Coordinates of C-alpha atoms and ligand atoms in Angstrom, one line a residue:
M1 CA 0.0 0.0 0.0
A2 CA 2.8 2.3 1.1
K3 CA 4.8 1.2 -1.9
A4 CA 1.8 2.0 -4.2
A5 CA 1.5 5.4 -2.7
T6 CA 5.1 6.1 -3.1
Q7 CA 4.9 5.0 -6.8
S8 CA 1.9 7.2 -7.3
D9 CA 3.8 10.1 -5.6
A10 CA 6.8 9.4 -7.8
A11 CA 4.6 9.4 -10.9
T12 CA 3.0 12.7 -9.8
R13 CA 6.4 14.2 -9.0
T14 CA 7.7 13.0 -12.3
S15 CA 4.9 14.7 -14.2
A16 CA 5.3 17.9 -12.2
E17 CA 9.1 17.8 -12.7
T18 CA 8.7 17.1 -16.3
S19 CA 6.5 20.1 -16.8
A20 CA 8.8 22.2 -14.6
L21 CA 11.8 21.0 -16.7
G22 CA 9.8 21.9 -19.8
F23 CA 9.2 25.3 -18.5
A24 CA 12.8 25.7 -17.5
A25 CA 14.0 24.6 -20.9
S26 CA 11.6 27.1 -22.5
L27 CA 12.8 29.8 -20.2
R28 CA 16.5 28.9 -21.0
N29 CA 15.8 29.3 -24.6
K30 CA 14.3 32.7 -24.0
L31 CA 17.2 33.7 -21.7
R32 CA 19.6 32.5 -24.3
G33 CA 18.1 34.9 -26.6
I34 CA 18.4 37.7 -24.0
S35 CA 22.1 36.9 -23.4
A36 CA 22.7 36.8 -27.2
H37 CA 21.1 40.2 -27.3
R38 CA 23.4 41.4 -24.5
H39 CA 26.4 40.0 -26.1
L40 CA 25.5 41.5 -29.4
H41 CA 25.1 44.8 -27.8
S42 CA 28.3 44.8 -25.8
P43 CA 30.6 47.6 -26.9
S44 CA 33.2 45.1 -28.2
S45 CA 30.8 43.1 -30.3
P46 CA 30.6 43.6 -34.0
Q47 CA 27.6 45.2 -35.6
P48 CA 24.9 42.7 -34.6
H49 CA 22.8 42.6 -37.7
A50 CA 24.5 43.6 -40.8
P51 CA 21.6 42.5 -42.9
L52 CA 19.5 45.1 -41.2
S53 CA 21.9 47.9 -42.0
G54 CA 21.0 51.3 -43.4
R55 CA 18.7 52.1 -40.5
R56 CA 17.4 55.6 -40.1
A57 CA 15.5 57.2 -37.3
S58 CA 11.8 56.8 -37.6
P59 CA 9.3 59.5 -36.7
F60 CA 8.6 57.6 -33.5
G61 CA 12.2 57.5 -32.3
C62 CA 12.8 53.9 -33.2
H63 CA 14.5 52.6 -36.3
R64 CA 13.5 51.3 -39.7
P65 CA 15.4 48.5 -41.3
Q66 CA 15.8 49.6 -44.9
T67 CA 17.0 46.3 -46.2
L68 CA 13.8 44.6 -45.4
A69 CA 11.9 47.1 -47.5
G70 CA 11.5 44.5 -50.3
S71 CA 9.8 42.0 -48.2
F72 CA 7.9 44.4 -45.9
P73 CA 7.7 47.7 -47.5
R74 CA 5.5 49.2 -44.9
L75 CA 7.2 47.7 -41.8
Q76 CA 8.4 50.2 -39.3
G77 CA 10.5 50.2 -36.2
A78 CA 12.4 47.6 -34.3
G79 CA 15.0 49.5 -32.5
R80 CA 18.0 47.4 -31.7
G81 CA 18.7 48.6 -28.2
G82 CA 16.3 49.5 -25.4
P83 CA 12.6 49.8 -25.6
C84 CA 11.1 52.1 -28.1
P85 CA 10.8 55.5 -26.4
S86 CA 7.6 56.2 -28.3
T87 CA 4.2 56.3 -26.8
A88 CA 2.7 56.4 -30.2
A89 CA 0.3 53.6 -30.7
A90 CA 1.9 52.8 -34.1
C91 CA 4.9 51.6 -32.1
R92 CA 3.1 49.5 -29.6
P93 CA 4.3 45.9 -29.4
I94 CA 2.2 43.3 -31.0
P95 CA 0.2 41.0 -28.7
W96 CA 2.3 38.1 -27.4
R97 CA -0.3 35.5 -28.4
F98 CA 0.5 36.0 -32.0
E99 CA 4.1 34.9 -31.5
R100 CA 3.6 32.2 -28.9
K101 CA 1.4 30.3 -31.3
G102 CA 4.1 30.5 -33.9
R103 CA 1.7 32.4 -36.1
T104 CA 4.4 34.6 -37.3
S105 CA 3.1 35.0 -40.8
A106 CA 0.0 36.6 -39.3
A107 CA 2.1 38.6 -36.9
S108 CA 4.2 39.9 -39.7
H109 CA 1.2 40.8 -41.7
W110 CA -0.4 42.4 -38.7
A111 CA 2.8 44.3 -38.0
E112 CA 3.1 45.4 -41.5
T113 CA -0.3 46.7 -41.9
K114 CA -0.5 48.1 -38.4
K115 CA 2.8 49.8 -38.8
T116 CA 4.2 48.2 -35.6
H117 CA 7.6 46.9 -35.2
A118 CA 6.6 43.4 -34.2
F119 CA 8.6 41.0 -36.2
L120 CA 11.5 41.4 -38.5
F121 CA 13.4 38.4 -39.7
H122 CA 16.0 37.3 -42.1
P123 CA 17.7 34.0 -42.5
T124 CA 19.6 34.1 -39.3
S125 CA 18.0 36.6 -37.0
C126 CA 14.9 38.2 -36.0
V127 CA 13.8 41.1 -33.9
V128 CA 11.0 40.6 -31.6
R129 CA 8.8 42.8 -29.6
S130 CA 6.3 41.0 -27.5
G131 CA 4.1 41.5 -24.5
D132 CA 6.4 39.2 -22.5
P133 CA 8.4 41.3 -20.1
R134 CA 11.4 39.0 -20.4
L135 CA 11.4 39.2 -24.1
E136 CA 10.7 42.9 -24.2
Q137 CA 14.4 43.3 -23.2
A138 CA 15.5 40.8 -25.8
Q139 CA 14.7 42.5 -29.1
L140 CA 17.4 40.8 -31.1
F141 CA 17.8 37.1 -31.3
K142 CA 20.8 35.7 -33.1
A143 CA 18.8 32.6 -33.8
P144 CA 15.0 32.8 -33.6
P145 CA 13.8 31.2 -30.4
P146 CA 12.2 27.9 -31.4
D147 CA 8.9 28.5 -29.8
I148 CA 8.5 31.9 -31.4
V149 CA 9.8 31.6 -34.9
G150 CA 9.9 28.5 -37.0
S151 CA 11.4 28.0 -40.5
R152 CA 10.8 30.6 -43.1
A153 CA 8.3 28.3 -44.7
A154 CA 6.4 28.1 -41.4
L155 CA 6.4 31.8 -41.3
Q156 CA 4.3 31.9 -44.4
Q157 CA 1.6 29.7 -42.9
P158 CA -1.6 31.6 -42.5
C159 CA -2.7 32.1 -38.9
K160 CA -6.0 30.5 -38.1
G161 CA -6.7 32.8 -35.2
F162 CA -5.9 35.9 -37.2
R163 CA -9.0 37.7 -38.5
K164 CA -8.2 38.2 -42.1
G165 CA -8.8 41.6 -43.5
R166 CA -9.2 43.1 -40.0
M167 CA -6.7 45.8 -41.0
S168 CA -6.7 47.2 -44.5
S169 CA -3.5 48.2 -46.3
T170 CA -5.7 50.3 -48.7
P171 CA -4.6 54.0 -48.8
V172 CA -7.1 56.3 -47.1
A173 CA -8.0 59.9 -47.4
V174 CA -10.2 62.0 -45.1
V175 CA -11.9 65.3 -45.9
T176 CA -13.4 67.3 -43.0
G177 CA -16.7 69.2 -43.4
S178 CA -17.4 67.5 -46.7
N179 CA -21.2 67.1 -46.7
K180 CA -21.5 70.1 -49.0
G181 CA -19.6 72.9 -50.7
I182 CA -15.9 72.7 -51.5
G183 CA -15.5 69.7 -49.2
L184 CA -18.0 67.6 -51.1
A185 CA -16.3 68.6 -54.4
I186 CA -13.0 67.6 -52.9
V187 CA -14.4 64.1 -52.0
R188 CA -15.9 63.8 -55.5
A189 CA -12.5 64.6 -57.1
L190 CA -10.6 62.2 -54.7
C191 CA -13.1 59.4 -55.4
K192 CA -12.1 59.8 -59.1
K193 CA -8.4 60.3 -58.7
F194 CA -7.2 58.8 -55.4
T195 CA -6.4 55.1 -55.3
G196 CA -7.9 54.1 -52.0
D197 CA -10.7 54.8 -49.7
V198 CA -12.1 58.3 -49.4
Y199 CA -13.9 59.4 -46.3
L200 CA -16.6 62.0 -46.6
T201 CA -17.1 63.3 -43.0
A202 CA -19.8 65.4 -41.5
R203 CA -20.8 66.6 -38.1
D204 CA -24.4 65.6 -38.8
I205 CA -24.8 62.0 -39.8
Q206 CA -28.0 62.6 -41.7
R207 CA -26.4 65.3 -43.8
G208 CA -23.4 63.2 -44.3
K209 CA -25.3 60.2 -45.5
E210 CA -27.4 62.3 -47.9
A211 CA -24.1 63.6 -49.4
V212 CA -22.8 60.1 -49.7
A213 CA -26.0 59.0 -51.5
K214 CA -25.6 62.0 -53.9
L215 CA -22.1 60.9 -54.8
Q216 CA -23.2 57.3 -55.1
E217 CA -25.8 58.4 -57.7
E218 CA -22.9 59.8 -59.7
G219 CA -21.4 56.3 -59.6
L220 CA -18.8 57.1 -56.9
K221 CA -18.1 55.2 -53.8
P222 CA -17.1 57.4 -50.9
Q223 CA -17.0 56.0 -47.3
F224 CA -18.6 57.9 -44.4
H225 CA -17.5 58.7 -40.9
Q226 CA -19.0 61.2 -38.5
L227 CA -16.7 64.0 -37.5
D228 CA -17.4 67.3 -35.7
I229 CA -14.1 69.0 -35.5
T230 CA -15.1 71.0 -32.4
D231 CA -15.8 67.8 -30.5
L232 CA -12.6 66.2 -29.2
Q233 CA -14.4 62.9 -28.6
S234 CA -15.6 62.8 -32.2
I235 CA -12.0 63.5 -33.4
Q236 CA -10.6 60.8 -31.2
T237 CA -13.2 58.3 -32.4
L238 CA -12.2 58.9 -36.0
R239 CA -8.5 58.7 -35.0
D240 CA -9.0 55.3 -33.3
F241 CA -11.0 54.0 -36.3
L242 CA -8.3 55.0 -38.8
K243 CA -5.6 53.5 -36.6
E244 CA -7.5 50.3 -36.2
K245 CA -8.8 49.9 -39.7
Y246 CA -5.9 51.4 -41.8
G247 CA -3.0 51.7 -39.4
G248 CA -2.8 55.4 -40.3
L249 CA -3.8 58.0 -42.8
N250 CA -2.5 58.9 -46.3
V251 CA -4.4 62.1 -47.0
L252 CA -6.0 64.6 -44.7
V253 CA -7.9 67.7 -46.0
N254 CA -8.9 70.1 -43.3
N255 CA -11.7 71.8 -45.1
A256 CA -14.4 72.3 -42.4
G257 CA -14.9 76.0 -41.7
I258 CA -17.4 78.6 -40.8
A259 CA -18.0 82.3 -41.5
F260 CA -20.6 84.7 -40.1
K261 CA -22.4 86.5 -42.9
V262 CA -21.6 90.2 -43.3
A263 CA -25.1 91.1 -42.3
D264 CA -25.0 89.0 -39.1
T265 CA -25.7 91.1 -36.0
T266 CA -24.0 88.8 -33.5
P267 CA -21.6 90.9 -31.4
F268 CA -18.1 90.9 -32.9
A269 CA -16.5 89.4 -29.8
I270 CA -18.8 86.4 -30.0
Q271 CA -18.2 86.1 -33.8
A272 CA -14.4 86.1 -33.0
E273 CA -14.7 83.4 -30.4
V274 CA -16.9 81.1 -32.4
T275 CA -15.1 81.6 -35.7
L276 CA -11.6 81.0 -34.2
R277 CA -12.9 78.0 -32.2
T278 CA -13.8 76.2 -35.4
N279 CA -11.4 77.5 -38.0
F280 CA -8.3 77.7 -35.9
F281 CA -8.5 75.8 -32.6
A282 CA -10.6 72.9 -33.8
T283 CA -8.4 72.5 -36.9
R284 CA -5.4 72.5 -34.7
D285 CA -7.1 69.8 -32.5
I286 CA -7.7 67.5 -35.5
C287 CA -4.1 68.0 -36.6
R288 CA -2.8 67.2 -33.2
E289 CA -4.7 63.9 -33.2
L290 CA -4.3 62.9 -36.8
L291 CA -0.9 64.1 -37.9
P292 CA 0.9 61.4 -35.9
L293 CA -1.1 58.9 -38.0
M294 CA 0.2 60.3 -41.3
K295 CA 1.9 57.6 -43.3
P296 CA 5.1 58.2 -45.3
N297 CA 4.4 60.3 -48.4
G298 CA 1.2 61.5 -46.6
R299 CA -0.4 64.7 -47.8
V300 CA -2.1 67.3 -45.5
V301 CA -4.0 70.2 -46.9
N302 CA -5.4 73.0 -44.7
V303 CA -8.0 74.9 -46.5
S304 CA -7.3 78.5 -45.6
S305 CA -8.3 81.6 -47.5
M306 CA -7.1 84.7 -49.3
C307 CA -9.0 86.5 -46.5
G308 CA -6.2 85.3 -44.2
A309 CA -3.5 87.0 -46.3
S310 CA -5.6 90.1 -46.6
A311 CA -6.2 90.2 -42.8
L312 CA -2.4 89.8 -42.3
S313 CA -1.8 92.9 -44.4
Q314 CA -4.2 94.8 -42.2
C315 CA -2.4 93.8 -39.0
S316 CA 0.0 96.2 -37.2
Q317 CA 3.6 95.9 -38.3
D318 CA 4.5 94.2 -35.0
L319 CA 1.8 91.5 -35.6
Q320 CA 2.8 91.1 -39.3
Q321 CA 6.3 90.5 -38.3
K322 CA 5.2 87.8 -35.8
F323 CA 2.9 86.1 -38.3
R324 CA 5.6 86.1 -41.0
S325 CA 8.3 84.9 -38.6
E326 CA 10.1 81.7 -39.6
T327 CA 10.6 80.8 -36.0
I328 CA 7.2 81.5 -34.4
T329 CA 6.2 78.5 -32.3
E330 CA 2.8 76.9 -32.1
E331 CA 2.4 78.1 -28.5
E332 CA 3.2 81.6 -29.5
L333 CA 0.7 81.5 -32.3
V334 CA -2.0 80.0 -30.0
K335 CA -1.3 82.8 -27.5
L336 CA -1.8 85.4 -30.3
M337 CA -5.1 83.9 -31.4
E338 CA -6.3 83.8 -27.8
K339 CA -5.2 87.4 -27.4
F340 CA -7.3 88.4 -30.5
V341 CA -10.4 86.9 -28.9
E342 CA -9.7 88.5 -25.6
D343 CA -9.0 91.9 -27.2
T344 CA -12.3 91.8 -29.0
K345 CA -14.1 91.1 -25.7
K346 CA -12.4 94.1 -24.2
G347 CA -13.1 96.1 -27.3
V348 CA -9.5 97.0 -27.8
H349 CA -8.6 94.7 -30.8
E350 CA -8.2 97.6 -33.2
K351 CA -6.0 99.5 -30.7
E352 CA -3.9 96.3 -30.4
G353 CA -3.3 96.1 -34.1
W354 CA -5.9 93.6 -35.2
P355 CA -8.2 94.0 -38.2
S356 CA -12.0 93.8 -37.7
T357 CA -12.4 90.5 -39.4
A358 CA -12.8 87.4 -37.3
Y359 CA -12.8 85.1 -40.3
G360 CA -9.7 86.7 -41.7
V361 CA -7.8 86.4 -38.5
S362 CA -8.8 82.8 -38.1
K363 CA -7.4 82.0 -41.6
T364 CA -4.2 84.1 -40.9
G365 CA -3.8 81.8 -37.9
L366 CA -4.5 78.7 -40.0
T367 CA -1.9 79.6 -42.6
V368 CA 0.7 80.4 -40.0
L369 CA -0.2 77.1 -38.2
S370 CA 0.4 75.3 -41.4
R371 CA 3.9 76.8 -41.8
I372 CA 4.7 75.8 -38.2
Q373 CA 3.4 72.3 -38.7
A374 CA 5.5 71.8 -41.8
R375 CA 8.6 72.9 -39.9
Q376 CA 7.6 70.4 -37.1
L377 CA 7.3 67.6 -39.7
N378 CA 10.8 68.6 -41.0
E379 CA 12.1 68.0 -37.5
T380 CA 10.2 65.0 -36.4
R381 CA 9.4 63.1 -39.7
K382 CA 12.4 64.0 -41.8
G383 CA 12.7 61.7 -44.7
D384 CA 9.1 60.5 -44.6
G385 CA 8.1 62.7 -47.5
I386 CA 5.0 64.1 -45.9
L387 CA 3.9 67.4 -47.5
L388 CA 1.7 69.8 -45.6
N389 CA 0.3 73.1 -47.1
A390 CA -2.3 75.7 -46.6
C391 CA -4.3 76.9 -49.6
C392 CA -7.0 79.1 -50.9
P393 CA -9.7 77.5 -53.1
G394 CA -10.6 80.9 -54.6
W395 CA -14.0 82.6 -54.4
V396 CA -16.5 79.7 -54.7
R397 CA -20.3 79.5 -55.0
T398 CA -21.2 77.8 -51.7
D399 CA -23.5 78.4 -48.8
M400 CA -20.6 80.2 -47.2
A401 CA -19.7 82.6 -50.1
G402 CA -23.0 82.9 -51.8
P403 CA -24.2 82.5 -55.4
R404 CA -22.3 85.4 -56.9
A405 CA -18.9 83.8 -56.6
P406 CA -17.2 83.0 -59.9
K407 CA -16.0 79.4 -59.2
S408 CA -18.1 76.3 -59.0
P409 CA -17.3 74.0 -56.0
D410 CA -15.5 71.5 -58.4
E411 CA -13.3 74.4 -59.6
G412 CA -12.7 75.4 -56.0
A413 CA -11.6 71.9 -55.2
E414 CA -8.8 71.9 -57.8
T415 CA -6.1 73.5 -55.7
P416 CA -6.8 71.5 -52.5
V417 CA -7.0 68.3 -54.6
Y418 CA -3.7 69.1 -56.4
L419 CA -2.0 69.4 -53.0
A420 CA -3.7 66.3 -51.7
L421 CA -2.4 64.3 -54.7
L422 CA 1.2 65.6 -55.0
P423 CA 3.0 62.5 -56.3
P424 CA 5.0 60.3 -54.0
G425 CA 8.6 61.5 -53.9
A426 CA 7.7 65.1 -54.6
D427 CA 9.7 67.4 -52.3
G428 CA 7.3 70.4 -52.5
P429 CA 5.4 72.5 -52.1
H430 CA 5.7 72.1 -48.3
G431 CA 4.8 74.6 -45.6
Q432 CA 3.5 77.0 -48.3
Y433 CA 0.4 79.0 -48.9
V434 CA -0.9 78.0 -52.3
S435 CA -3.5 79.6 -54.5
E436 CA -4.4 78.5 -58.1
K437 CA -1.8 75.7 -57.7
K438 CA 0.9 78.3 -57.2
V439 CA 2.9 79.1 -54.1
Q440 CA 2.1 82.6 -52.9
K441 CA 4.4 84.9 -51.0
W442 CA 3.3 85.0 -47.3
Ligands
NAP1 N1 -16.4 79.4 -50.6 C1 -15.4 80.3 -50.7 O1 -15.4 81.2 -51.5 C2 -14.2 80.0 -49.9 C3 -13.1 80.9 -50.1 C4 -11.9 80.7 -49.3 C5 -11.9 79.6 -48.4 N2 -13.0 78.9 -48.2 C6 -12.9 77.8 -47.2 O2 -13.2 76.6 -47.8 C7 -13.8 75.7 -46.8 C8 -15.1 75.2 -47.3 O3 -16.0 76.3 -47.4 P1 -17.3 76.2 -48.2 O4 -17.4 77.4 -49.0 O5 -17.5 74.9 -48.9 O6 -18.3 76.3 -47.0 P2 -19.7 75.6 -46.7 O7 -20.5 75.4 -48.0 O8 -20.4 76.4 -45.7 O9 -19.3 74.2 -46.1 C9 -18.6 74.2 -44.9 C10 -18.5 72.7 -44.5 O10 -17.9 72.7 -43.2 C11 -18.7 72.0 -42.3 N3 -18.4 72.3 -40.9 C12 -18.6 73.5 -40.3 N4 -18.3 73.3 -39.0 C13 -17.9 72.1 -38.8 C14 -17.5 71.3 -37.7 N5 -17.5 71.9 -36.5 N6 -17.2 70.0 -37.9 C15 -17.3 69.4 -39.0 N7 -17.7 70.1 -40.2 C16 -18.0 71.4 -40.0 C17 -20.1 72.3 -42.7 O11 -21.0 71.3 -42.2 P3 -22.5 71.7 -41.9 O12 -23.2 71.4 -43.2 O13 -22.9 70.7 -40.9 O14 -22.6 73.1 -41.5 C18 -19.9 72.2 -44.2 O15 -19.9 70.8 -44.6 C19 -13.9 76.5 -45.5 O16 -12.8 76.2 -44.7 C20 -13.8 77.9 -46.0 O17 -13.3 78.8 -45.0 C21 -14.1 79.0 -48.9

């Protein structure tokens, strides 16, 4: 009896030990990877991964392996030392489950489309980012850990658990305030000329859907998403949707805008506050949320106005100098826009050197903001080929400008669409104010 119990204990122990040993072996494999990583990163060691040479800084502070471009043209990231300092979602590690199941093909695909730096591999090494804290430190494995990466052929196996088509690699364009007027015409033109999905957005879903139906009657196929640019929640919902579905954004046209009619009797201070809230501050909000999503060769168009240029020329010399400065910061610009609103409330805006046009000042601010944003892109996304410009569509027959304007909405859309479709590899215009497809002096 005692002997039987002992045998049973032994059997139990054996099974427990076996599983412990199995775990230890698996851990050893992983730690081997970590020590390989440490060795490879010691100062005396040679360059660890020559095949991944030609790295350059990515906008997110990690590195992009150029030599893999052929296999994974869209793959980003995979720094070779230390965790990626970025907090950008585009650089978040992929879920561990993808790797543990050896479903690396899916992981790679997921990484590629989602622009993460999850998996890079070549015949002898791979770079892994996972949710496992031990492996987070071990980004580079001389030899792929067996339970993570199989043969190259295995890597091509489709992943059963991976929801195919969950993320689209289709290019995507978004036009704000596009249920009517110039915005609708921009969507129409992009549906014809842009190879990818084009999103008509509107703050009012009903108006948006009616506009989509109108374009569908013309045989076009715009997509729709709700967007009120003055509602941060609405902006962030669109941002998360774009990130999830497309892994970023290729074209952003900031077209939404408002203007009080000349005959409107609303007090000027209120007009100033309301107009700047939409045309300047809300457009800035959307840029803050969506610009980090811009993909390489992305295009951003801020629909400004000649009224902004004209308002600038009516400003005091001191203000003009500030608005034309090549070094003005976003914070300084925001303070100036806030000051304008405050000055109108105090009734001192003219004394302080401002013109009496809320719409004009809002567009001066938007053009200056565009110049600043272009500079910021030069600093943070150098080499990504993103082009950002402000433009004037001309005087266009819309609800805003009335029936006497000379241009049709489709004609008004020409310059914004030209800027939205600047060919890949173009190095300009960038950070300019463009009218009739020509760069204007600011
Ligand atoms: N028309 C011209 O001659 C002219 C000249 C120079 C510049 N622009 C600029 O061109 C752009 C388009 O003007 P437009 O003439 O086409 O004007 P519009 O016919 O009045 O259209 C403006 C669009 O912006 C939308 N919008 C306004 N506030 C919004 C918000 N908070 N969130 C989302 N969408 C919003 C409107 O939506 P709702 O329908 O819901 O109001 C509408 O779809 C504006 O930025 C304007 O300043 C126009």
